Coordinates of C-alpha atoms (C1' of nucleotides) in Angstrom, one line a residue:
Chain A
M1 CA -52.0 -40.3 0.7
P2 CA -55.1 -41.8 -0.7
S3 CA -54.9 -43.2 -4.2
K4 CA -56.8 -41.7 -7.1
K5 CA -59.1 -44.6 -7.1
S6 CA -60.2 -44.2 -3.5
A7 CA -60.6 -40.5 -4.0
A8 CA -62.9 -41.2 -7.0
A9 CA -64.8 -43.7 -5.0
R10 CA -66.1 -41.5 -2.2
P11 CA -69.0 -39.3 -3.3
V12 CA -67.8 -36.0 -4.7
K13 CA -69.1 -33.3 -2.5
R14 CA -67.5 -30.5 -4.4
V15 CA -70.4 -30.4 -6.9
P16 CA -71.4 -26.7 -6.8
R17 CA -68.5 -25.5 -8.9
R18 CA -71.0 -23.0 -10.1
S19 CA -69.3 -20.6 -12.4
V20 CA -69.4 -17.0 -11.5
L21 CA -71.8 -15.0 -13.5
S22 CA -69.1 -12.5 -14.4
D23 CA -67.2 -15.4 -16.2
D24 CA -70.2 -16.5 -18.1
I25 CA -70.9 -13.0 -19.3
Y26 CA -67.2 -12.8 -20.4
E27 CA -67.6 -15.9 -22.5
M28 CA -71.0 -14.8 -23.9
I29 CA -69.6 -11.4 -25.1
K30 CA -66.5 -13.1 -26.6
A31 CA -68.9 -15.4 -28.4
M32 CA -70.9 -12.4 -29.6
I33 CA -67.7 -11.0 -31.1
F34 CA -66.8 -14.3 -32.6
D35 CA -69.9 -14.7 -34.6
H36 CA -70.3 -11.1 -35.6
E37 CA -73.3 -10.4 -33.3
I38 CA -71.0 -7.5 -32.3
A39 CA -69.4 -6.4 -35.5
P40 CA -65.8 -5.3 -35.8
G41 CA -65.5 -1.6 -34.8
A42 CA -69.0 -1.5 -33.4
K43 CA -69.7 0.5 -30.3
V44 CA -70.6 -1.6 -27.2
N45 CA -73.2 0.0 -25.0
I46 CA -72.8 -1.3 -21.5
D47 CA -76.3 -0.6 -20.4
A48 CA -77.8 -2.1 -23.6
L49 CA -75.7 -5.1 -23.2
A50 CA -76.7 -5.6 -19.6
V51 CA -80.3 -5.4 -20.5
Q52 CA -79.9 -7.8 -23.5
L53 CA -78.1 -10.3 -21.3
D54 CA -80.5 -9.7 -18.5
V55 CA -77.9 -9.0 -15.9
S56 CA -76.8 -5.9 -14.1
Q57 CA -73.9 -3.7 -15.2
T58 CA -71.4 -5.0 -12.7
P59 CA -70.6 -8.3 -14.4
V60 CA -70.7 -6.7 -17.8
R61 CA -68.1 -4.1 -16.7
E62 CA -65.8 -6.8 -15.4
A63 CA -66.1 -8.8 -18.6
L64 CA -65.4 -5.8 -20.7
A65 CA -62.3 -5.0 -18.6
R66 CA -61.0 -8.4 -19.2
L67 CA -61.8 -8.4 -22.9
E68 CA -60.0 -5.1 -23.2
S69 CA -56.9 -6.7 -21.6
D70 CA -57.3 -9.5 -24.2
G71 CA -57.2 -6.9 -27.0
L72 CA -60.6 -8.0 -28.3
I73 CA -62.3 -4.7 -27.2
A74 CA -60.8 -1.2 -27.0
K75 CA -61.7 1.3 -24.4
E76 CA -61.8 5.0 -25.0
P77 CA -62.0 6.8 -21.7
L78 CA -65.3 8.5 -21.1
K79 CA -66.5 7.4 -24.6
G80 CA -67.0 3.8 -24.1
Y81 CA -66.0 0.4 -25.5
K82 CA -65.7 -0.6 -29.1
A83 CA -65.0 -4.0 -30.6
T84 CA -61.6 -3.9 -32.1
A85 CA -61.3 -3.5 -35.9
L86 CA -60.4 -6.3 -38.2
L87 CA -56.8 -7.1 -38.4
S88 CA -55.0 -4.9 -40.9
L89 CA -52.7 -6.6 -43.3
K90 CA -49.7 -5.6 -41.2
E91 CA -51.3 -6.8 -38.0
F92 CA -52.1 -10.0 -39.7
N93 CA -48.6 -10.5 -40.9
D94 CA -47.2 -9.6 -37.4
L95 CA -49.5 -12.1 -35.8
F96 CA -48.3 -14.9 -38.0
Q97 CA -44.7 -13.9 -37.5
F98 CA -45.3 -14.1 -33.8
R99 CA -46.8 -17.5 -34.2
L100 CA -43.8 -18.6 -36.2
L101 CA -41.6 -17.7 -33.3
I102 CA -43.3 -19.8 -30.7
E103 CA -45.3 -22.5 -32.3
P104 CA -42.6 -24.5 -34.1
W105 CA -40.7 -24.5 -30.9
A106 CA -43.8 -25.6 -29.0
A107 CA -44.3 -28.5 -31.5
E108 CA -40.7 -29.5 -31.1
Q109 CA -41.0 -29.6 -27.3
A110 CA -44.3 -31.4 -27.5
A111 CA -42.7 -34.2 -29.5
K112 CA -40.0 -34.5 -26.9
L113 CA -42.2 -34.4 -23.8
V114 CA -45.5 -35.9 -24.9
D115 CA -46.9 -38.8 -22.8
N116 CA -49.7 -41.2 -23.4
T117 CA -52.3 -38.7 -22.2
G118 CA -51.1 -36.2 -24.7
K119 CA -51.1 -38.7 -27.5
T120 CA -54.6 -39.7 -26.8
A121 CA -55.7 -36.1 -26.7
L122 CA -54.1 -35.4 -30.0
K123 CA -55.8 -38.4 -31.6
A124 CA -59.1 -37.4 -30.2
E125 CA -58.7 -33.9 -31.6
M126 CA -58.0 -35.2 -35.0
Q127 CA -61.1 -37.3 -34.8
S128 CA -63.1 -34.2 -34.1
A129 CA -61.6 -32.6 -37.2
N130 CA -62.9 -35.3 -39.3
T131 CA -66.3 -34.9 -37.7
A132 CA -66.3 -31.3 -38.5
L133 CA -65.6 -32.0 -42.2
K134 CA -69.0 -33.6 -42.4
I135 CA -70.8 -30.4 -41.6
S136 CA -71.7 -27.9 -44.3
G137 CA -71.8 -24.2 -44.9
D138 CA -70.6 -21.5 -42.5
D139 CA -71.1 -23.9 -39.6
Q140 CA -68.4 -26.1 -41.0
F141 CA -66.1 -23.2 -41.2
Q142 CA -66.8 -22.4 -37.6
A143 CA -66.3 -26.0 -36.5
L144 CA -63.0 -26.2 -38.4
T145 CA -61.9 -23.0 -36.9
E146 CA -62.7 -24.1 -33.4
H147 CA -60.8 -27.4 -34.1
D148 CA -57.9 -25.3 -35.3
A149 CA -57.9 -23.3 -32.1
R150 CA -58.1 -26.4 -29.9
F151 CA -55.4 -28.2 -31.9
H152 CA -52.8 -25.5 -31.6
A153 CA -53.6 -24.8 -28.0
L154 CA -53.3 -28.5 -27.2
I155 CA -49.8 -28.6 -28.7
A156 CA -48.8 -25.4 -26.8
S157 CA -50.1 -27.1 -23.7
I158 CA -48.2 -30.4 -24.3
S159 CA -45.0 -28.3 -24.8
G160 CA -45.1 -27.9 -21.1
N161 CA -44.3 -24.2 -21.1
Q162 CA -47.1 -22.3 -19.5
S163 CA -45.7 -18.9 -20.7
V164 CA -45.8 -20.1 -24.3
A165 CA -49.2 -21.7 -24.0
D166 CA -50.6 -18.5 -22.4
S167 CA -49.1 -16.2 -25.0
Y168 CA -50.6 -18.4 -27.8
E169 CA -54.1 -18.3 -26.2
R170 CA -53.9 -14.6 -25.8
T171 CA -53.4 -14.0 -29.6
H172 CA -57.0 -15.2 -30.1
C173 CA -55.8 -15.8 -33.6
H174 CA -58.6 -18.2 -34.5
L175 CA -61.1 -15.5 -33.5
H176 CA -59.4 -12.9 -35.6
L177 CA -59.2 -15.2 -38.6
F178 CA -62.8 -16.2 -38.3
R179 CA -63.8 -12.5 -38.2
L180 CA -61.7 -11.8 -41.3
F181 CA -63.4 -14.6 -43.1
M182 CA -66.9 -13.8 -42.0
A183 CA -66.4 -10.1 -43.0
N184 CA -65.7 -11.2 -46.5
R185 CA -68.6 -13.7 -46.3
L186 CA -71.0 -11.0 -45.3
H187 CA -70.0 -9.0 -48.4
Q188 CA -71.3 -11.7 -50.6
I189 CA -74.4 -9.6 -51.3
D190 CA -72.2 -6.9 -52.8
G191 CA -71.7 -8.8 -56.0
E192 CA -71.2 -12.1 -57.7
S193 CA -67.5 -11.7 -58.1
R194 CA -67.2 -11.4 -54.3
A195 CA -69.3 -14.4 -53.7
K196 CA -67.2 -16.4 -56.0
F197 CA -64.1 -15.1 -54.3
V198 CA -65.3 -16.1 -50.9
Q199 CA -66.2 -19.6 -52.0
E200 CA -62.9 -20.0 -53.6
L201 CA -61.2 -18.8 -50.5
F202 CA -63.1 -21.3 -48.4
D203 CA -62.3 -24.1 -50.7
E204 CA -58.7 -23.1 -50.8
Y205 CA -58.5 -23.0 -47.1
Y206 CA -60.0 -26.2 -46.2
Q207 CA -60.5 -28.4 -49.2
A208 CA -57.8 -27.6 -51.7
G209 CA -56.3 -30.2 -53.9
S210 CA -57.4 -33.6 -52.9
G211 CA -59.3 -32.1 -50.0
Q212 CA -58.9 -31.0 -46.4
L213 CA -55.6 -29.3 -46.8
A214 CA -55.3 -27.8 -43.4
I215 CA -56.5 -30.9 -41.7
K216 CA -53.9 -32.9 -43.6
E217 CA -51.2 -30.5 -42.3
H218 CA -52.5 -31.0 -38.8
D219 CA -52.3 -34.7 -39.4
V220 CA -48.7 -34.5 -40.3
I221 CA -47.9 -32.5 -37.2
A222 CA -49.9 -34.8 -34.9
K223 CA -48.2 -37.9 -36.3
A224 CA -44.8 -36.4 -35.9
I225 CA -45.5 -35.5 -32.2
I226 CA -47.0 -38.9 -31.5
A227 CA -43.9 -40.5 -33.1
Q228 CA -41.8 -38.2 -30.9
N229 CA -39.9 -37.0 -33.9
S230 CA -39.2 -33.5 -32.7
K231 CA -37.4 -32.1 -35.8
A232 CA -40.3 -33.3 -38.0
A233 CA -42.8 -31.8 -35.7
R234 CA -41.0 -28.4 -35.8
T235 CA -40.7 -28.2 -39.6
A236 CA -44.3 -29.5 -40.1
M237 CA -45.6 -26.8 -37.8
H238 CA -43.5 -24.1 -39.4
A239 CA -44.8 -25.2 -42.8
H240 CA -48.4 -25.3 -41.6
I241 CA -48.3 -21.8 -40.3
E242 CA -46.7 -20.4 -43.4
S243 CA -49.2 -22.3 -45.5
S244 CA -52.0 -21.0 -43.4
L245 CA -50.7 -17.4 -43.8
K246 CA -50.7 -17.7 -47.5
R247 CA -54.2 -19.1 -47.5
F248 CA -55.6 -16.3 -45.4
A249 CA -53.6 -13.4 -46.8
P250 CA -56.1 -12.7 -49.6
A251 CA -58.8 -12.2 -47.0
A252 CA -56.7 -9.8 -44.9
Q253 CA -55.7 -7.9 -48.0
S254 CA -59.2 -7.5 -49.4
I255 CA -60.4 -6.0 -46.1
N256 CA -57.6 -3.5 -46.3
K257 CA -58.6 -2.3 -49.7
K258 CA -62.2 -1.6 -48.6
Chain B
M1 CA -55.5 17.9 -45.2
P2 CA -53.7 20.2 -42.8
S3 CA -50.0 19.6 -42.3
K4 CA -48.6 18.4 -38.9
K5 CA -47.1 21.8 -38.4
S6 CA -50.3 23.7 -38.7
A7 CA -52.0 21.2 -36.5
A8 CA -49.4 21.7 -33.8
A9 CA -49.5 25.4 -34.2
R10 CA -53.2 25.9 -33.3
P11 CA -53.9 25.7 -29.6
V12 CA -54.6 22.2 -28.5
K13 CA -58.2 21.9 -27.3
R14 CA -57.9 18.3 -26.4
V15 CA -56.7 19.1 -23.0
P16 CA -59.1 17.2 -20.7
R17 CA -57.5 13.8 -21.3
R18 CA -58.5 13.1 -17.7
S19 CA -57.7 9.6 -17.0
V20 CA -60.5 7.4 -15.8
L21 CA -60.4 6.5 -12.1
S22 CA -60.7 2.8 -13.0
D23 CA -57.3 3.1 -14.9
D24 CA -55.6 4.9 -12.0
I25 CA -56.8 2.2 -9.6
Y26 CA -55.4 -0.4 -11.9
E27 CA -52.0 1.2 -11.9
M28 CA -52.1 1.7 -8.1
I29 CA -52.9 -1.9 -7.4
K30 CA -50.2 -3.1 -9.8
A31 CA -47.8 -0.8 -8.0
M32 CA -48.9 -2.3 -4.7
I33 CA -48.1 -5.7 -6.0
F34 CA -44.8 -4.5 -7.3
D35 CA -43.5 -3.1 -4.1
H36 CA -44.9 -5.9 -1.9
E37 CA -47.5 -3.8 -0.2
I38 CA -49.7 -6.7 -1.4
A39 CA -47.5 -9.8 -0.7
P40 CA -47.4 -12.7 -3.0
G41 CA -50.3 -15.1 -2.3
A42 CA -52.0 -12.6 -0.1
K43 CA -55.7 -12.3 -0.2
V44 CA -57.1 -9.2 -1.8
N45 CA -60.4 -8.0 -0.3
I46 CA -62.3 -5.8 -2.6
D47 CA -64.1 -3.9 0.1
A48 CA -61.0 -3.3 2.1
L49 CA -59.1 -2.2 -0.9
A50 CA -61.8 0.3 -1.9
V51 CA -61.8 1.8 1.5
Q52 CA -58.0 2.0 1.6
L53 CA -57.9 3.7 -1.8
D54 CA -60.9 5.8 -0.9
V55 CA -63.0 4.8 -3.9
S56 CA -66.1 2.7 -4.4
Q57 CA -65.9 -1.0 -5.3
T58 CA -66.8 -0.5 -8.9
P59 CA -63.4 0.7 -10.2
V60 CA -61.7 -1.8 -8.0
R61 CA -63.6 -4.6 -9.5
E62 CA -62.7 -3.6 -13.0
A63 CA -59.0 -3.2 -12.1
L64 CA -58.9 -6.6 -10.5
A65 CA -60.6 -8.1 -13.5
R66 CA -57.8 -6.7 -15.7
L67 CA -55.1 -7.7 -13.3
E68 CA -56.4 -11.2 -13.4
S69 CA -56.3 -11.2 -17.1
D70 CA -52.7 -10.1 -16.8
G71 CA -51.9 -13.1 -14.5
L72 CA -50.9 -10.8 -11.7
I73 CA -53.9 -11.8 -9.6
A74 CA -55.8 -15.0 -9.4
K75 CA -59.5 -15.4 -8.9
E76 CA -61.1 -18.3 -7.1
P77 CA -64.8 -18.2 -7.7
L78 CA -66.8 -17.4 -4.7
K79 CA -63.6 -17.2 -2.6
G80 CA -62.1 -14.0 -3.9
Y81 CA -58.9 -12.7 -5.4
K82 CA -55.4 -13.4 -4.3
A83 CA -52.1 -12.0 -5.5
T84 CA -50.3 -14.7 -7.6
A85 CA -47.6 -16.6 -5.8
L86 CA -44.0 -16.1 -6.6
L87 CA -42.7 -17.8 -9.7
S88 CA -41.8 -21.4 -9.1
L89 CA -38.4 -22.5 -10.5
K90 CA -40.2 -24.1 -13.4
E91 CA -42.3 -21.0 -14.1
F92 CA -39.1 -19.0 -13.9
N93 CA -37.4 -21.1 -16.5
D94 CA -40.4 -21.2 -18.7
L95 CA -40.6 -17.5 -18.7
F96 CA -37.0 -17.1 -19.7
Q97 CA -37.4 -19.7 -22.4
F98 CA -40.2 -17.8 -23.8
R99 CA -38.2 -14.6 -23.8
L100 CA -35.5 -16.4 -25.6
L101 CA -38.0 -17.2 -28.3
I102 CA -39.1 -13.7 -29.0
E103 CA -36.5 -11.2 -27.8
P104 CA -33.5 -12.1 -29.8
W105 CA -35.7 -12.0 -32.9
A106 CA -37.1 -8.6 -31.7
A107 CA -33.5 -7.2 -31.3
E108 CA -32.6 -8.5 -34.7
Q109 CA -35.6 -6.8 -36.3
A110 CA -35.0 -3.6 -34.3
A111 CA -31.5 -3.4 -35.7
K112 CA -32.9 -3.7 -39.2
L113 CA -35.7 -1.2 -38.8
V114 CA -34.5 1.3 -36.3
D115 CA -34.8 5.0 -37.4
N116 CA -33.4 8.1 -35.8
T117 CA -36.2 8.4 -33.3
G118 CA -35.5 4.9 -32.1
K119 CA -31.8 5.5 -31.8
T120 CA -32.4 8.6 -29.8
A121 CA -34.7 6.7 -27.5
L122 CA -32.2 4.0 -27.0
K123 CA -29.5 6.4 -26.1
A124 CA -31.8 8.2 -23.7
E125 CA -32.7 4.9 -22.0
M126 CA -29.0 4.1 -21.5
Q127 CA -28.5 7.5 -20.0
S128 CA -31.3 6.7 -17.4
A129 CA -29.5 3.5 -16.6
N130 CA -26.4 5.4 -15.6
T131 CA -28.5 7.7 -13.5
A132 CA -30.0 4.8 -11.7
L133 CA -26.6 3.4 -10.9
K134 CA -26.0 6.5 -8.7
I135 CA -28.9 5.7 -6.4
S136 CA -28.3 3.4 -3.4
G137 CA -30.1 0.5 -1.6
D138 CA -33.3 -1.1 -2.6
D139 CA -34.3 2.0 -4.5
Q140 CA -31.4 1.4 -6.8
F141 CA -32.6 -2.1 -7.4
Q142 CA -36.0 -0.8 -8.2
A143 CA -34.7 1.9 -10.5
L144 CA -32.5 -0.6 -12.4
T145 CA -35.4 -3.0 -12.7
E146 CA -37.6 -0.3 -14.1
H147 CA -34.9 0.6 -16.6
D148 CA -34.6 -3.0 -17.5
A149 CA -38.3 -3.2 -18.2
R150 CA -38.3 0.0 -20.3
F151 CA -35.2 -1.1 -22.2
H152 CA -36.6 -4.4 -23.3
A153 CA -40.1 -3.0 -24.1
L154 CA -38.4 -0.3 -26.2
I155 CA -36.6 -2.9 -28.3
A156 CA -39.8 -4.9 -28.7
S157 CA -41.5 -1.7 -29.8
I158 CA -38.7 -0.8 -32.3
S159 CA -39.0 -4.2 -33.8
G160 CA -42.2 -3.0 -35.3
N161 CA -44.2 -6.1 -34.5
Q162 CA -47.1 -5.3 -32.2
S163 CA -47.9 -8.9 -31.4
V164 CA -44.4 -9.4 -30.2
A165 CA -44.3 -6.2 -28.2
D166 CA -47.6 -7.0 -26.5
S167 CA -46.6 -10.5 -25.6
Y168 CA -43.5 -9.2 -24.0
E169 CA -45.3 -6.6 -22.0
R170 CA -47.8 -9.1 -20.8
T171 CA -45.1 -11.3 -19.3
H172 CA -44.6 -8.6 -16.7
C173 CA -41.2 -10.3 -16.2
H174 CA -39.7 -7.3 -14.5
L175 CA -42.4 -7.3 -11.9
H176 CA -42.0 -11.0 -11.3
L177 CA -38.2 -10.7 -11.0
F178 CA -38.5 -7.8 -8.6
R179 CA -40.9 -9.7 -6.4
L180 CA -38.5 -12.7 -6.3
F181 CA -35.7 -10.5 -5.3
M182 CA -37.6 -8.6 -2.6
A183 CA -38.9 -11.8 -1.2
N184 CA -35.4 -12.9 -0.5
R185 CA -34.5 -9.4 0.7
L186 CA -37.3 -9.5 3.2
H187 CA -35.9 -12.7 4.6
Q188 CA -32.7 -10.9 5.6
I189 CA -33.9 -10.8 9.2
D190 CA -33.9 -14.6 9.2
G191 CA -30.2 -14.9 9.5
E192 CA -26.9 -13.5 8.6
S193 CA -26.2 -16.1 6.0
R194 CA -29.3 -15.1 4.2
A195 CA -28.4 -11.4 4.4
K196 CA -25.0 -12.1 2.9
F197 CA -26.6 -14.2 0.2
V198 CA -28.9 -11.4 -0.8
Q199 CA -26.1 -8.9 -0.9
E200 CA -24.1 -11.2 -3.0
L201 CA -27.0 -11.7 -5.3
F202 CA -27.5 -8.0 -5.7
D203 CA -23.8 -7.4 -6.4
E204 CA -23.7 -10.2 -8.8
Y205 CA -26.7 -9.1 -10.6
Y206 CA -25.8 -5.5 -11.2
Q207 CA -22.3 -4.9 -10.3
A208 CA -20.3 -8.0 -10.9
G209 CA -16.7 -7.9 -12.1
S210 CA -15.7 -4.4 -13.1
G211 CA -19.3 -3.2 -12.3
Q212 CA -22.7 -2.9 -13.8
L213 CA -22.7 -6.2 -15.6
A214 CA -26.4 -6.1 -16.8
I215 CA -26.1 -2.5 -17.8
K216 CA -23.0 -3.3 -19.9
E217 CA -24.9 -6.1 -21.6
H218 CA -27.6 -3.6 -22.4
D219 CA -25.0 -1.3 -23.8
V220 CA -23.7 -4.0 -26.1
I221 CA -27.3 -4.6 -27.4
A222 CA -28.0 -0.9 -27.8
K223 CA -24.9 -0.3 -29.7
A224 CA -25.5 -3.2 -32.0
I225 CA -29.0 -1.9 -32.8
I226 CA -27.8 1.6 -33.3
A227 CA -25.1 0.3 -35.6
Q228 CA -27.9 -1.6 -37.4
N229 CA -25.9 -4.8 -37.0
S230 CA -28.8 -7.2 -36.8
K231 CA -26.8 -10.4 -36.2
A232 CA -24.8 -8.8 -33.4
A233 CA -28.0 -7.5 -31.8
R234 CA -29.6 -10.9 -31.9
T235 CA -26.7 -12.7 -30.3
A236 CA -26.2 -10.0 -27.7
M237 CA -29.8 -10.2 -26.7
H238 CA -29.6 -13.9 -26.5
A239 CA -26.5 -13.8 -24.3
H240 CA -28.0 -11.2 -22.1
I241 CA -31.2 -13.2 -21.4
E242 CA -29.2 -16.4 -20.7
S243 CA -26.9 -14.4 -18.5
S244 CA -29.8 -12.8 -16.7
L245 CA -31.3 -16.2 -16.2
K246 CA -28.2 -17.5 -14.5
R247 CA -28.0 -14.5 -12.3
F248 CA -31.6 -14.8 -11.1
A249 CA -31.8 -18.6 -10.9
P250 CA -30.5 -18.7 -7.3
A251 CA -33.3 -16.4 -6.1
A252 CA -35.9 -18.5 -7.8
Q253 CA -34.4 -21.7 -6.4
S254 CA -34.2 -20.5 -2.9
I255 CA -37.8 -19.5 -2.9
N256 CA -38.8 -23.0 -4.0
K257 CA -36.9 -24.6 -1.1
K258 CA -38.8 -22.6 1.4
Chain C
dG1 C1' -63.9 -38.5 17.5
dA2 C1' -66.7 -37.8 13.3
dA3 C1' -70.7 -36.1 11.2
dT4 C1' -74.2 -32.8 11.2
dA5 C1' -76.4 -28.3 12.1
dC6 C1' -76.1 -23.7 13.0
dT7 C1' -73.9 -19.0 12.8
dA8 C1' -70.9 -15.5 10.9
dT9 C1' -68.3 -13.8 7.3
dT10 C1' -67.5 -12.8 2.6
dT11 C1' -68.2 -12.8 -2.1
dC12 C1' -71.1 -11.8 -5.8
dG13 C1' -74.8 -9.5 -8.0
dT14 C1' -78.7 -6.0 -8.1
dA15 C1' -80.7 -1.6 -8.0
dT16 C1' -80.6 3.1 -8.1
dA17 C1' -79.0 7.7 -7.9
dG18 C1' -75.8 11.4 -8.9
dT19 C1' -72.0 13.5 -11.5
dA20 C1' -69.1 14.5 -15.3
dT21 C1' -68.2 14.2 -20.0
dG22 C1' -69.4 13.7 -24.9
dT23 C1' -72.8 14.4 -28.6
dT24 C1' -76.5 16.5 -30.8
dT25 C1' -79.6 20.0 -31.8
dA26 C1' -81.0 24.6 -32.0
dA27 C1' -80.2 29.4 -31.9
dT28 C1' -77.4 33.2 -32.8
dA29 C1' -73.9 36.0 -34.9
dT30 C1' -70.7 37.0 -38.5
Chain D
dA1 C1' -74.7 30.3 -45.7
dT2 C1' -71.1 29.3 -42.5
dA3 C1' -69.3 29.4 -38.1
dT4 C1' -69.7 29.9 -33.3
dT5 C1' -72.1 29.4 -29.1
dA6 C1' -75.4 27.6 -26.0
dA7 C1' -78.7 24.6 -24.4
dA8 C1' -80.7 19.7 -24.3
dC9 C1' -79.9 15.1 -24.3
dA10 C1' -77.5 10.7 -23.9
dT11 C1' -74.1 8.0 -21.9
dA12 C1' -70.1 6.7 -19.2
dC13 C1' -68.4 6.6 -14.7
dT14 C1' -68.7 6.5 -9.7
dA15 C1' -70.9 5.9 -5.2
dT16 C1' -73.9 3.6 -2.1
dA17 C1' -76.9 0.3 -0.1
dC18 C1' -79.0 -3.9 0.0
dG19 C1' -79.8 -9.0 -0.6
dA20 C1' -78.8 -13.7 -2.0
dA21 C1' -75.7 -17.5 -2.0
dA22 C1' -71.6 -19.8 -0.8
dT23 C1' -67.7 -20.5 2.3
dA24 C1' -65.6 -20.9 6.8
dG25 C1' -65.8 -21.4 11.4
dT26 C1' -68.1 -23.1 15.7
dA27 C1' -71.0 -25.8 18.3
dT28 C1' -73.8 -29.8 19.1
dT29 C1' -75.1 -34.5 18.8
dC30 C1' -74.4 -39.3 18.3

DNA sequence: GAATACTATTTCGTATAGTATGTTTAATAT
DNA sequence: ATATTAAACATACTATACGAAATAGTATTC
């Protein structure tokens, strides 16, 4: 069996690796949901979307079918697709309860099984978090949210359990949280008090106290895993999720009162 | 606002409720995977499938996109769809580990929150299990497997947490287990020893000891939930999954050795 | 015998037309 | 004026045919 070196040495012929259009469209629509180009609850017109993306209906239909399976879009037979509504307070709490069931375990396992590759990846991800902190405005929030998604997915992956990793990915929790936040953000225009609330929410989420609260919590988790301290990793993850729940609860609640 | 009674009294106009072809096809293909009409790892030709089911490619494409999202079918870009392979021993263990994370909690919550509707549903499901025991042969195994799927899904539903219920459903564990069993079953022809092994496996799974082992375990769980004894429900569910894991492990292992 | 060139098959996407259902508007009747 | 009915319109869903691009298999050449 050829070594990895020799394999890397010979010219790689498998270049094409062209992604299938259907997959690209899937990612594009997901992105449109993510950044509110498709608002929560908004109707999704297949034909219009196909025209807008300059493709035929076929790949759009496949993408929507997958998105429905993901729970990001709901289908009403013969009436069409709609982006799912924002999380209700109950759904929000349920989601975090679910995460509490699997993620502390995942962190514990990750600490037990992590190898050098995993440690390197964790360090790199924490670097990207610090980079994100230098951005400003909504873009920063998006960058931090994406770091958050990658960080948790990485740990689930290091845990070695594919079922757990998949189930985490499928929650799309970062997407839901980002939509909750942006929904509040977009209501800024409604009044000063709201604007202040949103700003406070943001500060509280990412820069409370001496700053970068969530990132600091990530740092604790990452360090515990790298040190292969499984108990510490579990408790740190548990604390982080509960802390994150408390930070986001006001956003979820205010939406419900609308 | 009209009461529920008056709403139920007037003739229901919402009769149409005609399912969309695309959804039917999805269920049909899933059923074909379930009963090995599409073998694990087999290639799935869209055109052939459309002809076989006597529909156009459009609904087949949507169905396959959803099935891929479910993890029941894998897509290789520009090469087509294939039914996913049987669970490897590792995947099998991972799946059960995942279930151990969420199902005991679900049972505990179910015991806390169950109402009369839930209790009635649980009793009805246990009745259907007894009915299934009267069937014979592979059909019995299928009937029992389907009861198993409904029973666990019901408890997840009673737990009240949609995220947990969804994540359980998406494991499609009953489908994977059934495929594992049938794969062994189909190898009966290979030799007497194998035939005996399969028979023993079956007996052990559903009729060990004084009989109906798994069903008895279900009964313990159901009774604990109905009695609203949450701790008992949790431990019973935990024991049941571990017991189930031990029963099925040989099947998963023998596949790996192939 | 290995690399290249050619052919066949298949996947993927497009385009378009037809049908069925939902939605809206307008007209009619109570 | 309200409610019911009917027609017009829009859209979702399905069918069908075609074409482009990649893969897989075969043959040819060195």
